[in-house]
Backbone as a printed PyTorch tensor [residue, N CA C, xyz], in Angstrom:
tensor([[[ 47.5690, 171.6420,  63.7440],
         [ 46.6220, 172.3400,  62.6270],
         [ 46.8840, 171.2140,  61.8070]],

        [[ 45.1950, 170.4870,  61.8830],
         [ 44.9820, 169.8880,  60.3800],
         [ 44.8100, 169.9610,  59.0280]],

        [[ 45.5350, 169.3270,  58.6400],
         [ 45.4920, 169.6850,  57.1500],
         [ 44.4750, 168.3430,  56.3420]],

        [[ 43.7810, 168.7790,  55.7680],
         [ 42.5840, 168.3190,  54.9890],
         [ 43.3260, 168.4740,  53.6860]],

        [[ 42.1870, 167.2230,  52.5690],
         [ 42.5400, 167.1510,  51.1940],
         [ 40.9410, 166.4290,  51.1050]],

        [[ 40.7260, 166.8480,  49.3760],
         [ 39.8840, 166.5640,  49.4820],
         [ 39.8840, 165.7350,  47.0540]],

        [[ 39.1020, 164.8090,  48.1040],
         [ 38.7030, 163.9050,  46.6920],
         [ 37.4390, 163.7070,  45.8610]],

        [[ 37.4560, 164.3200,  44.6870],
         [ 36.3240, 164.0400,  44.1020],
         [ 36.0250, 163.0550,  43.1950]],

        [[ 35.3260, 162.6200,  42.5940],
         [ 35.0630, 161.1450,  42.0630],
         [ 33.8520, 161.7020,  40.6080]],

        [[ 34.4700, 161.5710,  39.5780],
         [ 33.3630, 162.3000,  38.5110],
         [ 32.7190, 161.5850,  38.1040]],

        [[ 31.2030, 161.5780,  37.9670],
         [ 30.4690, 160.8110,  37.2130],
         [ 30.0580, 161.3900,  35.6130]],

        [[ 30.3510, 160.2930,  35.2670],
         [ 29.7130, 161.0450,  33.3560],
         [ 29.4950, 159.9760,  32.7890]],

        [[ 28.3030, 159.7810,  31.3150],
         [ 27.8720, 159.3770,  30.4590],
         [ 28.8640, 158.1250,  30.2550]],

        [[ 28.5590, 156.8600,  30.8390],
         [ 29.3360, 155.3620,  30.0660],
         [ 30.4040, 155.1870,  31.5320]],

        [[ 30.1340, 156.1510,  32.4170],
         [ 30.9320, 155.4020,  33.6240],
         [ 31.2020, 154.3920,  34.2450]],

        [[ 31.6300, 153.2090,  34.8240],
         [ 31.5790, 151.9290,  35.4780],
         [ 30.8590, 152.9100,  36.7300]],

        [[ 29.6810, 152.0210,  37.1630],
         [ 29.6640, 152.9890,  38.3670],
         [ 29.9740, 151.6100,  39.6830]],

        [[ 30.2520, 150.7730,  39.0450],
         [ 31.2000, 149.9300,  40.2770],
         [ 33.0210, 150.1720,  40.0370]],

        [[ 33.3500, 150.7840,  39.2720],
         [ 34.9660, 151.1310,  40.1620],
         [ 34.3970, 152.9990,  40.7250]],

        [[ 33.4140, 153.6250,  40.5070],
         [ 33.0640, 154.6040,  41.1020],
         [ 32.6940, 154.6200,  42.3760]],

        [[ 32.1140, 153.4110,  42.3870],
         [ 31.4110, 152.6570,  44.4060],
         [ 32.8430, 152.4970,  44.9340]],

        [[ 33.3380, 151.5170,  44.1460],
         [ 35.1430, 150.8460,  45.3340],
         [ 35.9980, 151.8460,  45.1130]],

        [[ 36.2200, 152.6380,  44.7540],
         [ 37.0780, 153.9620,  44.9520],
         [ 36.5120, 154.2440,  46.0030]],

        [[ 35.2660, 154.7700,  46.0610],
         [ 34.5720, 155.5700,  47.2740],
         [ 34.7780, 155.0140,  48.3690]],

        [[ 34.5780, 153.3190,  48.7320],
         [ 34.8120, 152.5420,  49.4750],
         [ 36.2560, 152.2250,  50.0890]],

        [[ 36.6370, 152.0430,  48.3990],
         [ 38.4620, 152.3360,  49.4740],
         [ 38.5430, 154.1170,  50.3960]],

        [[ 38.3940, 155.0910,  49.9180],
         [ 39.3270, 155.9460,  50.1940],
         [ 38.2540, 156.5290,  51.9050]],

        [[ 37.2180, 155.5350,  52.1150],
         [ 36.2310, 155.6960,  53.0910],
         [ 37.1070, 154.6900,  54.0360]],

        [[ 37.0410, 153.3760,  53.8350],
         [ 38.6350, 152.5300,  54.6220],
         [ 39.5200, 152.6390,  54.9230]],

        [[ 40.1920, 154.2660,  53.1100],
         [ 41.3280, 154.4870,  54.1550],
         [ 41.1780, 155.6300,  55.2130]],

        [[ 40.6580, 156.6330,  54.9240],
         [ 39.9540, 157.4800,  56.2620],
         [ 39.7470, 156.9610,  57.6160]],

        [[ 38.9440, 155.9840,  57.6500],
         [ 39.0330, 155.3570,  58.5530],
         [ 40.0310, 154.4800,  59.2690]],

        [[ 41.1550, 154.0550,  58.8040],
         [ 42.2390, 153.5180,  59.0070],
         [ 43.2540, 154.5900,  59.7570]],

        [[ 42.8940, 155.5150,  58.7910],
         [ 44.1310, 156.8610,  59.4550],
         [ 43.3470, 157.4810,  60.3780]],

        [[ 42.0000, 157.3600,  60.8890],
         [ 41.6420, 158.0980,  62.1340],
         [ 41.9520, 157.3000,  63.4210]],

        [[ 42.2700, 155.7590,  63.1390],
         [ 42.1730, 155.0640,  64.1760],
         [ 40.6230, 154.6510,  64.7380]],

        [[ 39.9200, 154.3970,  62.8440],
         [ 38.5420, 153.9300,  63.4390],
         [ 38.7210, 152.8640,  62.0630]],

        [[ 38.7380, 151.2570,  62.6420],
         [ 38.3220, 150.4960,  61.6800],
         [ 37.3010, 149.4370,  61.5740]],

        [[ 36.3000, 150.1520,  62.2660],
         [ 34.9520, 149.6570,  62.1820],
         [ 34.7310, 149.0450,  60.5300]],

        [[ 33.4460, 148.5010,  60.4670],
         [ 33.2480, 148.3210,  58.8200],
         [ 32.1930, 150.1360,  57.5870]],

        [[ 32.6150, 149.8970,  56.3830],
         [ 32.2640, 151.0570,  56.2710],
         [ 31.0500, 151.1210,  54.8070]],

        [[ 30.7580, 152.1820,  54.8310],
         [ 29.5060, 151.7620,  53.7590],
         [ 29.4060, 152.4860,  52.8330]],

        [[ 28.6890, 152.3770,  51.9460],
         [ 29.0080, 153.2680,  50.7400],
         [ 27.6720, 153.8130,  50.3760]],

        [[ 27.0330, 155.0880,  50.7400],
         [ 25.8830, 155.8580,  50.2590],
         [ 26.0420, 156.8740,  50.3410]]])
């Protein structure tokens, strides 16, 4: 049985969007590495 974890990134007035996108990229890459996929990540 697979276990899943959800992480949300909160957008609010004054948030630094570069930080939000950077965290999104970081979690995308970590997820791919954990699943054995090491292809290039895209944010979108």
